[in-house]
XYZ file of C-alpha atoms in Angstrom:
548
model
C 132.729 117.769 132.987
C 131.983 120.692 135.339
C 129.571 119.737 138.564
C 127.525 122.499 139.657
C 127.107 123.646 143.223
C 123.542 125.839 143.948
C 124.548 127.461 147.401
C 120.983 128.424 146.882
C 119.619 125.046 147.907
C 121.385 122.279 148.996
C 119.976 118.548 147.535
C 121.948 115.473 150.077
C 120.787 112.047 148.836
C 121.643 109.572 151.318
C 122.262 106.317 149.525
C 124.103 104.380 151.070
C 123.044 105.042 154.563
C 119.170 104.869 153.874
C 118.266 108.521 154.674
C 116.596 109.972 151.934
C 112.966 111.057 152.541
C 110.641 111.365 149.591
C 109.283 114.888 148.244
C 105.826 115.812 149.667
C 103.407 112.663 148.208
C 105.919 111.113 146.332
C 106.175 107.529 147.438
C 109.425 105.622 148.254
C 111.168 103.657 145.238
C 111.125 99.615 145.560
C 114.626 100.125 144.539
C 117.384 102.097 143.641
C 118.026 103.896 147.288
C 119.555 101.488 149.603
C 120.896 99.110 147.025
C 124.441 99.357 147.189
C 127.224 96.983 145.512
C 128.388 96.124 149.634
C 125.874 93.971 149.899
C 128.620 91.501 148.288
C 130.136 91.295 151.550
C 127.922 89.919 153.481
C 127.749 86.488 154.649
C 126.815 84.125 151.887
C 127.401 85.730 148.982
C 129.301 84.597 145.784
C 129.899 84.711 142.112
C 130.465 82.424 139.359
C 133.482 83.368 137.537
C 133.665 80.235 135.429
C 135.034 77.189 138.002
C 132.117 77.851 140.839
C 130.749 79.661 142.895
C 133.483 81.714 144.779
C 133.327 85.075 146.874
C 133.782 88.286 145.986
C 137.050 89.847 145.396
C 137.267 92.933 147.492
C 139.165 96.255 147.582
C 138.863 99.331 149.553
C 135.903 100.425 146.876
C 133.997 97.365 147.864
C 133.625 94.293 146.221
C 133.779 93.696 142.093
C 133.711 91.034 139.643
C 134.875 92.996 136.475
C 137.542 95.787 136.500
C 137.660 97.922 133.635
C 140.110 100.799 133.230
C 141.501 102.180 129.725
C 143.978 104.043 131.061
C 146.067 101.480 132.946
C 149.279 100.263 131.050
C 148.319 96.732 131.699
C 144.537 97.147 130.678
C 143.613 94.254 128.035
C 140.509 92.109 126.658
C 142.386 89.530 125.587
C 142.267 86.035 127.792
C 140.589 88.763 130.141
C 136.992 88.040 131.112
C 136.580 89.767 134.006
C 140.027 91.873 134.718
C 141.242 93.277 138.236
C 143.044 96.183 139.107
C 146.186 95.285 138.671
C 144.838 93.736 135.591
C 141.648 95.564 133.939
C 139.845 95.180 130.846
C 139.601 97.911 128.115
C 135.966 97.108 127.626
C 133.007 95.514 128.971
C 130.367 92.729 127.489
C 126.771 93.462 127.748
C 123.930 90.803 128.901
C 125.842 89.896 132.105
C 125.112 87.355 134.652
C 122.862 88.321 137.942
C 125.362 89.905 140.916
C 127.670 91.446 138.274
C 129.811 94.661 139.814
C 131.341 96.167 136.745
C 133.487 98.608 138.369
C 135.058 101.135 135.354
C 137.786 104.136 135.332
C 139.574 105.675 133.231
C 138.289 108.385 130.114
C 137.254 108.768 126.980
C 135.390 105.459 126.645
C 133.995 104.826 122.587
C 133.472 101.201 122.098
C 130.836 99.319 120.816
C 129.761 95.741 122.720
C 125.851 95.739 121.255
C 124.436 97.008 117.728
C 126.356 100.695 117.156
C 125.639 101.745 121.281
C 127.452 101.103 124.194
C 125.023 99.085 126.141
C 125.051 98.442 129.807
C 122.652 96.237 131.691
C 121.322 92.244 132.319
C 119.206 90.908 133.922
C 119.826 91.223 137.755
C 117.210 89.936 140.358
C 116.103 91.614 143.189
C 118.529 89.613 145.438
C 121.400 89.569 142.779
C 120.990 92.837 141.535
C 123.921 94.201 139.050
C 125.976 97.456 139.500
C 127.738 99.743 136.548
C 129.944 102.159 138.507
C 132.299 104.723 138.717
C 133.908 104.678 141.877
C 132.582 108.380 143.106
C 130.868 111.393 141.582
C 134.119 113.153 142.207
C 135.683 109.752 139.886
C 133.239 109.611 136.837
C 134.818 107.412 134.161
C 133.609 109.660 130.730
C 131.946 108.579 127.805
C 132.180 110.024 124.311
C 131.485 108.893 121.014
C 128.449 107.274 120.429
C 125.232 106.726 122.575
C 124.323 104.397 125.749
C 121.883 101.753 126.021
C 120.311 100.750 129.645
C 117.870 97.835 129.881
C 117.833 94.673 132.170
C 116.395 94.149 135.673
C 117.281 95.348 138.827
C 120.636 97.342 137.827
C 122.114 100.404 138.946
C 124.086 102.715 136.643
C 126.135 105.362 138.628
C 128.807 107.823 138.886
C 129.117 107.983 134.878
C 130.147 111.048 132.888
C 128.439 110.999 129.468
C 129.442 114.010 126.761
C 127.476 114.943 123.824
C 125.329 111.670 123.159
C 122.524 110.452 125.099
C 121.021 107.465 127.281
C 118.163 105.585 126.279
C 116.466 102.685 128.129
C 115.095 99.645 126.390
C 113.078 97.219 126.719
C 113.547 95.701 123.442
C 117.048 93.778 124.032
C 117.548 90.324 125.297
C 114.897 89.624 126.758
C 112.382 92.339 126.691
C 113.149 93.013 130.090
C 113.247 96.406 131.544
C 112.301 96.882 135.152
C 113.955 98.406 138.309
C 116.867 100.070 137.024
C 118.423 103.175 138.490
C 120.200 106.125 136.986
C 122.194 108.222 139.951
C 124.869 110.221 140.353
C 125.668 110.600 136.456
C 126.345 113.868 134.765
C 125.177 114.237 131.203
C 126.716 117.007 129.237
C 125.978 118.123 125.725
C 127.628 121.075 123.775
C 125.106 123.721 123.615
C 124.474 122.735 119.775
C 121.027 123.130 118.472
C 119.226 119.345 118.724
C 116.277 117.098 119.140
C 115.874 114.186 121.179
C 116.183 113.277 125.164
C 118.759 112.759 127.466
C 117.577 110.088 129.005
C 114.686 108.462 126.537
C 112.547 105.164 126.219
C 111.936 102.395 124.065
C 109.922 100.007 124.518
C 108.104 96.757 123.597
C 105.719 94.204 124.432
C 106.765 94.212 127.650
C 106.733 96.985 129.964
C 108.998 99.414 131.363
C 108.881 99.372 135.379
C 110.000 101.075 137.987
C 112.627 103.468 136.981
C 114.521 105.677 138.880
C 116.545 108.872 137.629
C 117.897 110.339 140.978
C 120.876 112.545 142.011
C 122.138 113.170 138.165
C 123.435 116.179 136.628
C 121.909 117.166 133.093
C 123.066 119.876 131.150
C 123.326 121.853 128.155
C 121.957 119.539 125.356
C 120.522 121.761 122.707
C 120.647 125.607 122.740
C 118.884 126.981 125.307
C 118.856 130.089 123.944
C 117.761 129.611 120.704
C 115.497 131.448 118.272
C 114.694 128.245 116.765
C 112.743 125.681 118.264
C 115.154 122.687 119.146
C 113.514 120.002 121.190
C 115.909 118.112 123.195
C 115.282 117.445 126.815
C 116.236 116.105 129.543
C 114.115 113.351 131.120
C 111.702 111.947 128.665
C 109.480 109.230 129.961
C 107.176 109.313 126.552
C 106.499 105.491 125.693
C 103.411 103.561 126.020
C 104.052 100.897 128.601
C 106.194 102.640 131.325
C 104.507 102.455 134.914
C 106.208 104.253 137.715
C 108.669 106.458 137.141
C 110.714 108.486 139.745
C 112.525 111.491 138.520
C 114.336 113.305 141.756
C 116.603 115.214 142.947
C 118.687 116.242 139.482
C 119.875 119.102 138.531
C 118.314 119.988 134.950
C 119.217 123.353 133.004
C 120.026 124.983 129.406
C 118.112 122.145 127.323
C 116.857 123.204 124.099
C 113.416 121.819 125.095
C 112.170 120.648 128.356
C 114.193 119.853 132.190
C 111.485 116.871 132.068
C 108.668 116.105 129.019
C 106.495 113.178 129.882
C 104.238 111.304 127.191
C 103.831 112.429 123.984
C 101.399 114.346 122.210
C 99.496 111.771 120.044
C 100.206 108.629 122.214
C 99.215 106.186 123.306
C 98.214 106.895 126.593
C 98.861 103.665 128.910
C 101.535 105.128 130.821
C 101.194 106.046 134.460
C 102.346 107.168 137.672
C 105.417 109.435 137.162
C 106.450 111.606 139.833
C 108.832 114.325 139.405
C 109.918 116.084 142.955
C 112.466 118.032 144.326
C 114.798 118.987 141.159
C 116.132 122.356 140.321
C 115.130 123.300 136.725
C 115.968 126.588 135.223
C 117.055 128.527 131.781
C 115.374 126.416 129.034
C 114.236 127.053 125.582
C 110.947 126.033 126.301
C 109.683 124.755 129.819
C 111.243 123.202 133.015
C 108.269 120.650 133.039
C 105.963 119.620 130.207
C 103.033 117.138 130.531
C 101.395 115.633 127.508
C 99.225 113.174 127.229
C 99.746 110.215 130.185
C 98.010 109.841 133.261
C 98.661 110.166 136.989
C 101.504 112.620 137.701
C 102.708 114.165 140.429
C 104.888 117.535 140.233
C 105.870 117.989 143.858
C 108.827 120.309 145.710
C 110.665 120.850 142.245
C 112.569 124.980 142.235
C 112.183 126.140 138.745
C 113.169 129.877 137.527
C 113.954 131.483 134.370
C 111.792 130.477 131.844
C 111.297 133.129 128.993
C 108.694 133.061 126.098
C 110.802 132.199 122.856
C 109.750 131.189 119.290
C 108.369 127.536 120.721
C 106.866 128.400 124.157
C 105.341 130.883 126.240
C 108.333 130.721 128.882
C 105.585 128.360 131.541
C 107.146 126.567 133.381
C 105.026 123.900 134.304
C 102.708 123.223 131.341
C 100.366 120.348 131.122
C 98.157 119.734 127.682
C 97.326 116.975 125.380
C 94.936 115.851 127.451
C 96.325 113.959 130.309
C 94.030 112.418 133.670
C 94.874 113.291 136.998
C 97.791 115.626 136.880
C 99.023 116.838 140.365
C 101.342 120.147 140.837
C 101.806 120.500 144.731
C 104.301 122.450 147.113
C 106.940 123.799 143.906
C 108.210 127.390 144.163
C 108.100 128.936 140.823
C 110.070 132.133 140.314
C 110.468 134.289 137.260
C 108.865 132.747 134.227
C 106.511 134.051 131.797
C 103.859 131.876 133.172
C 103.818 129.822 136.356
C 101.591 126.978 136.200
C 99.081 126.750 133.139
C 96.718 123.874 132.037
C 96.313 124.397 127.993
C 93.863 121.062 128.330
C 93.795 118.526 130.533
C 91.593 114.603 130.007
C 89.996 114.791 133.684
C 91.401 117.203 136.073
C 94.451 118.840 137.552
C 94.976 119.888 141.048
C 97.133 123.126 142.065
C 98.382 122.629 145.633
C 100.486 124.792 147.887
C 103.046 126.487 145.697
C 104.550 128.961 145.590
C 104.993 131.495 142.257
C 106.814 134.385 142.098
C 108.054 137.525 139.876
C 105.516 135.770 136.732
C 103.853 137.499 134.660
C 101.161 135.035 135.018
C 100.837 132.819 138.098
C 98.568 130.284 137.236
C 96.786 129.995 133.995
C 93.666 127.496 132.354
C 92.773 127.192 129.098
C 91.276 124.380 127.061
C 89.354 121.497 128.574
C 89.713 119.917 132.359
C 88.816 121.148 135.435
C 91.084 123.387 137.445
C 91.355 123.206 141.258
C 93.470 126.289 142.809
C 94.209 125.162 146.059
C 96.157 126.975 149.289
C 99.204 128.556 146.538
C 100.632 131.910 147.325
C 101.129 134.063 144.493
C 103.639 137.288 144.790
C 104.449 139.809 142.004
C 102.559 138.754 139.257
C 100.241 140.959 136.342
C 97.409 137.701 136.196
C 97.490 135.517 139.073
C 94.766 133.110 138.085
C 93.593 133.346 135.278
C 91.357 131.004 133.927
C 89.572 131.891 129.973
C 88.559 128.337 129.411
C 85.040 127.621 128.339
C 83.629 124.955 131.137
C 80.288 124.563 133.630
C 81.973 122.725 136.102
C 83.199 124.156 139.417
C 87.110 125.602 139.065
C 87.489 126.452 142.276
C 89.906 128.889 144.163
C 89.890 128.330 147.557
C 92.601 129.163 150.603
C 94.915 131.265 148.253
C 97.052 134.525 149.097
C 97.604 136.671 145.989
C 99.507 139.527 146.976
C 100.903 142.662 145.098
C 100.214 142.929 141.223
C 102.890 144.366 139.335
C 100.588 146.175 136.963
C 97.738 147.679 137.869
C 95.974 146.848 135.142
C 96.558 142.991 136.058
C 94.032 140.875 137.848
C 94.412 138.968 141.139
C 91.809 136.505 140.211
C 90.503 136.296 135.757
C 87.626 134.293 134.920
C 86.041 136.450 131.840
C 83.613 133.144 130.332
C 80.542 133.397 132.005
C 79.343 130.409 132.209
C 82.667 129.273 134.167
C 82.590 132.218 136.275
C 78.536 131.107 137.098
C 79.944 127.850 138.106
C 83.000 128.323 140.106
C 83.404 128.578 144.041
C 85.865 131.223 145.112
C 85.872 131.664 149.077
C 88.448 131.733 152.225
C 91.403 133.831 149.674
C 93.268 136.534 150.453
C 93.577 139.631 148.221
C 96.055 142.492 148.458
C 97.498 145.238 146.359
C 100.222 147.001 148.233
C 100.217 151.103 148.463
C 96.550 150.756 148.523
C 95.889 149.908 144.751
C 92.808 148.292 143.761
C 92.307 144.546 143.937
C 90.991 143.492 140.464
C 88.190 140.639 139.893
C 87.951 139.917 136.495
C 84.042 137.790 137.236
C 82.580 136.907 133.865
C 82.062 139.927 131.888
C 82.733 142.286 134.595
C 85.644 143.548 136.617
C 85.703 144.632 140.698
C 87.869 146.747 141.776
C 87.455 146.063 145.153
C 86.485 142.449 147.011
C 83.615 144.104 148.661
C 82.244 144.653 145.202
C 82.421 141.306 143.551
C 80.905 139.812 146.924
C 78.160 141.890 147.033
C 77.636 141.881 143.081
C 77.958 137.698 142.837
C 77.386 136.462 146.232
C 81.014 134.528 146.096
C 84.226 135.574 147.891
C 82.571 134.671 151.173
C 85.285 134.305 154.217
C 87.813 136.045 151.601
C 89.692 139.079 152.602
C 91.474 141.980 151.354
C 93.828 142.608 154.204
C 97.619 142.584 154.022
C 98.759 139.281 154.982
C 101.815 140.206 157.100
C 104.939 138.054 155.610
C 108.188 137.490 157.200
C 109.900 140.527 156.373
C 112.877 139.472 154.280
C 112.479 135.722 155.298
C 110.765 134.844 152.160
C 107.078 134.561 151.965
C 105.554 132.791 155.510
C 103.236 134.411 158.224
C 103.780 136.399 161.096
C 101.791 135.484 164.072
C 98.894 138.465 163.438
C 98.703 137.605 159.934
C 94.864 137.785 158.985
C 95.675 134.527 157.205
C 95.747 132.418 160.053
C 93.054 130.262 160.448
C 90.703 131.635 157.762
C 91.604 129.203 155.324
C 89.142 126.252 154.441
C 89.360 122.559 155.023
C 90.937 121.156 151.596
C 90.416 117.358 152.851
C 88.135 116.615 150.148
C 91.237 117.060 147.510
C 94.048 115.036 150.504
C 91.565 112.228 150.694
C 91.588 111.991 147.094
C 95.195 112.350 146.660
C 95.562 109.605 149.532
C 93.102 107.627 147.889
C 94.657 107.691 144.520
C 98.198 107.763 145.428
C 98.777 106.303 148.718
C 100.415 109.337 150.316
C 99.635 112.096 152.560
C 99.550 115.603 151.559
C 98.086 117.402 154.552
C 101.025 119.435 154.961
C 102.735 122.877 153.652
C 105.318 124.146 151.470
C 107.646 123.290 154.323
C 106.081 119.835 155.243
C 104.619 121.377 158.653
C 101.755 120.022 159.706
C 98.077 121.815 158.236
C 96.378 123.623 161.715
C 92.452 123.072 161.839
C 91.218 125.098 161.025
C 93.786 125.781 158.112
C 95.412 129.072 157.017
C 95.659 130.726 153.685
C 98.058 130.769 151.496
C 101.001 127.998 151.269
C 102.706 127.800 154.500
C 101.466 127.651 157.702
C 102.211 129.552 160.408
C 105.203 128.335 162.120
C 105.359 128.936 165.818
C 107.805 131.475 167.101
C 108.728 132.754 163.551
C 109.093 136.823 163.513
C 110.705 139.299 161.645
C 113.729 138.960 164.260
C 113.836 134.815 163.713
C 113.096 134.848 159.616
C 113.702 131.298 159.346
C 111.738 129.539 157.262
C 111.771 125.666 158.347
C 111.873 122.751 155.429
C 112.178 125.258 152.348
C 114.783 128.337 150.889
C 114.060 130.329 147.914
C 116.289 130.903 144.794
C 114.855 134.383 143.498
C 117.075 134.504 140.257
């Protein structure tokens, strides 16, 4: 298995020691961060291994109740229930008791201990929760051969190597149980064969699944991601009905033959909810780094995703969201070089486009279909369309506090609402426009196009408080303001869309790209101005770009 490094950006998750902070409106996981197998040491605690309750053994890894390594010469299963180190089993039993630490090394695991998958799980309690581990990330124990099964309660799978077959999480084993389980610190690796399917998939059942967390994992390379042929495997796939609250953060995804992340399904059922996706890298897929079908309340915060091309099954967006899904939320990403950015293809209720930042696309942001669009404080940079929005609709898709800066062609449109009865009903006010070298700045306003802001204010009585004034950026710091940017302070107050977010979601969002503070009044554009920042000091606080 090869581990990738991004000098680019650099993702620390703080496990053990409690430090991780959540992605910008992303709520902390119940479980999964602090939960570590030392809490087996403390005071108190013990196991059953079949004469009482005794405590745990203990070795410099921390403490264990089954040792399994296939490569020691004195590894057996027989008259071996739980093994040691000195002493390790070849295998481990599924459906173990609450408190188990399976600690496992060695390679090349292929065994079979539930139906034809390796399965791995129980049910754990939230004070006897059960651990599947490698010892490090840099001491994966691999698995070949056949595919894994997760289920249970309260378990943590981590520091596993997986090649070539996939994970899926049930809720149909034992008993129907499938809630707070963690994936982290894994690396999944397929062969770059054309495939269908997920890396990490669902199943579920009566019951629900609850409260999963996929955080810290490598995922790579399952289906080819540079395919002709459409060949839908991807990497995170939370698509059942009955799955509530699921965290997908800080992974590396890239080179799937479908999606970094798909969530729902196209036909559903609908019923599941609250999935938030922040802070990954996605890049170089067959089809999208993020695709949203239909589900309801999801939130798309801090994720980098680049290099997304238009092939024979997608457009090269990527973030699409379609199928019809309610309250879909895509704040504070930085999009660079895909076809198209951000697009909406039709949407249940509405979905909200909030401080990011998309670059070097040939389309920034993009509506079509049903749902109501709200552009919201984004910068766009290099792009032919920035929004561009040809859906039929009479409510209000409004673009408020953006910078759109620099076209690419000048036959390209900073702002593209051709249907008239849209344009009629839309707000645009407090944006910045700019063409550099003095080109036009293009309006595309129902069935007419301005060529200059001036124009399309005094033609349709919109635009007010918007200017077409270079913004002044950072030179060569990335995309912020300098302190006599126009864009200071002539943004407008967004706290009708926080509220809501607050209200909905429990978090606050009235922040930046770079999780600085908003000003009152607010500026344009997705950062703030950041006291003391000039072209001398082009450091941008909280955030660094990958451009490639």
């Amino acid at each position: 298995m090869t581990t990738r490094i991004l000098a680019a950006i650099l993702i620390s998750i703080h496990v053990a020691h409690g430090a991780w902070v959540p992605p910008i409106g992303i709520p902390v996981p119940p479980f999964g961060l602090t939960n570590t197998h030392w809490i087996y040491t403390n005071a108190g605690k013990t196991y059953d291994f079949g004469t009482g309750a005794v405590a745990y053994p203990t070795t410099a890894d921390g403490p264990y109740t089954h040792w399994v390594d296939n490569e020691h010469p004195s590894a057996t299963d027989t008259a071996n229930t739980y093994g040691s180190p000195t002493t390790p089993r070849l295998t481990f039993e599924e459906n173990l008791a609450p408190g188990s630490v399976v600690v496992i090394k060695g390679t090349n695991y292929d065994f079979n201990n539930g139906s034809t998958r390796c399965t791995l799980g129980g049910p754990g309690t939230e004070a006897a929760p059960q651990f599947y581990r490698g010892l490090s990330t840099n001491a994966r124990p691999s698995f070949v051969g056949r595919d894994m099964t997760f289920w249970g309660s309260y378990c943590v799978f981590e520091n596993l190597a997986i090649s070539n077959f996939t994970m899926n999480v049930r809720a149909d084993l034992w008993t129907n149980t499938c809630h707070h389980l963690v994936i982290r610190g894994c690396e999944v690796e397929g062969s770059g064969a054309t495939d269908n399917g997920s890396c990490i998939g669902f199943t579920t059942s009566a019951n629900r699944i609850q409260y999963f967390l996929v955080i810290s994992n490598i995922i790579h390379d399952f289906g080819d991601w540079d395919s002709g042929t459409e060949n839908d495997m991807h990497g995170v796939h939370p698509d059942v009905a009955g799955q509530d609250y699921c965290w997908i953060v800080d992974n590396e995804i890239w080179h799937m033959g479908g999606d970094s992340v798909q969530i729902g399904s196209a036909t559903g059922p609908s019923d599941s909810t609250y999935t938030y996706v922040g802070r990954n890298l996605f890049w170089d897929n067959n089809e999208n780094a993020i695709d949203v079908k239909l589900t309801s309340h999801v939130v798309i915060s801090e994720n980098k995703m680049w290099g997304f091309k238009t092939t024979a099954s997608s457009a090269g967006e990527a973030v699409v969201i379609h199928n019809n899904p309610t309250n879909c939320w895509t704040i504070f990403n930085v999009i660079s070089n895909a076809t198209i950015g951000m697009i909406s293809t039709g949407a249940g209720t509405d979905c909200y486009w909030l401080g990011n930042f998309v670059l070097n696309c040939a389309v920034g942001g993009e509506m079509r279909g049903g749902g109501t669009n709200y552009w919201l404080g984004n910068t766009f940079v290099g792009v032919t369309n920035a929004i561009e929005n040809s859906g039929a609709s009479d409510a209000d898709n409004p673009i408020l506090s953006n910078i759109i800066y620099g076209l690419t062609n000048a036959t390209g449109h900073h702002i593209f609402y051709d249907n008239t009865s849209l344009a009629a009903a839309s707000s645009m006010h407090n944006n910045l426009l700019y063409q550099t070298n003095g080109g036009d700045v293009r309006i595309r306003w129902g069935a007419t196009t301005y060529t200059s802001l001036s124009a399309f204010q005094s033609a349709t009585s919109k635009g007010a408080s918007s200017l077409q004034s270079d913004p002044l950026f950072v030179a060569n710091g990335g995309y912020p303001l300098l302190v006599t940017s126009p864009a200071i302070g002539a943004g407008t107050n967004l706290s009708t869309w926080t509220s809501l977010y607050a209200t909905m979601f429990g978090e606050t969002i009235t922040v930046d790209i770079a999780g600085s503070p908003i000003s009152v009044p607010r500026d344009m554009g997705a950062w703030e101005y950041q006291y003391g920042l000039t072209n001398s000091n082009p450091k941008i606080r909280g955030i660094r770009l990958r451009m490639n």
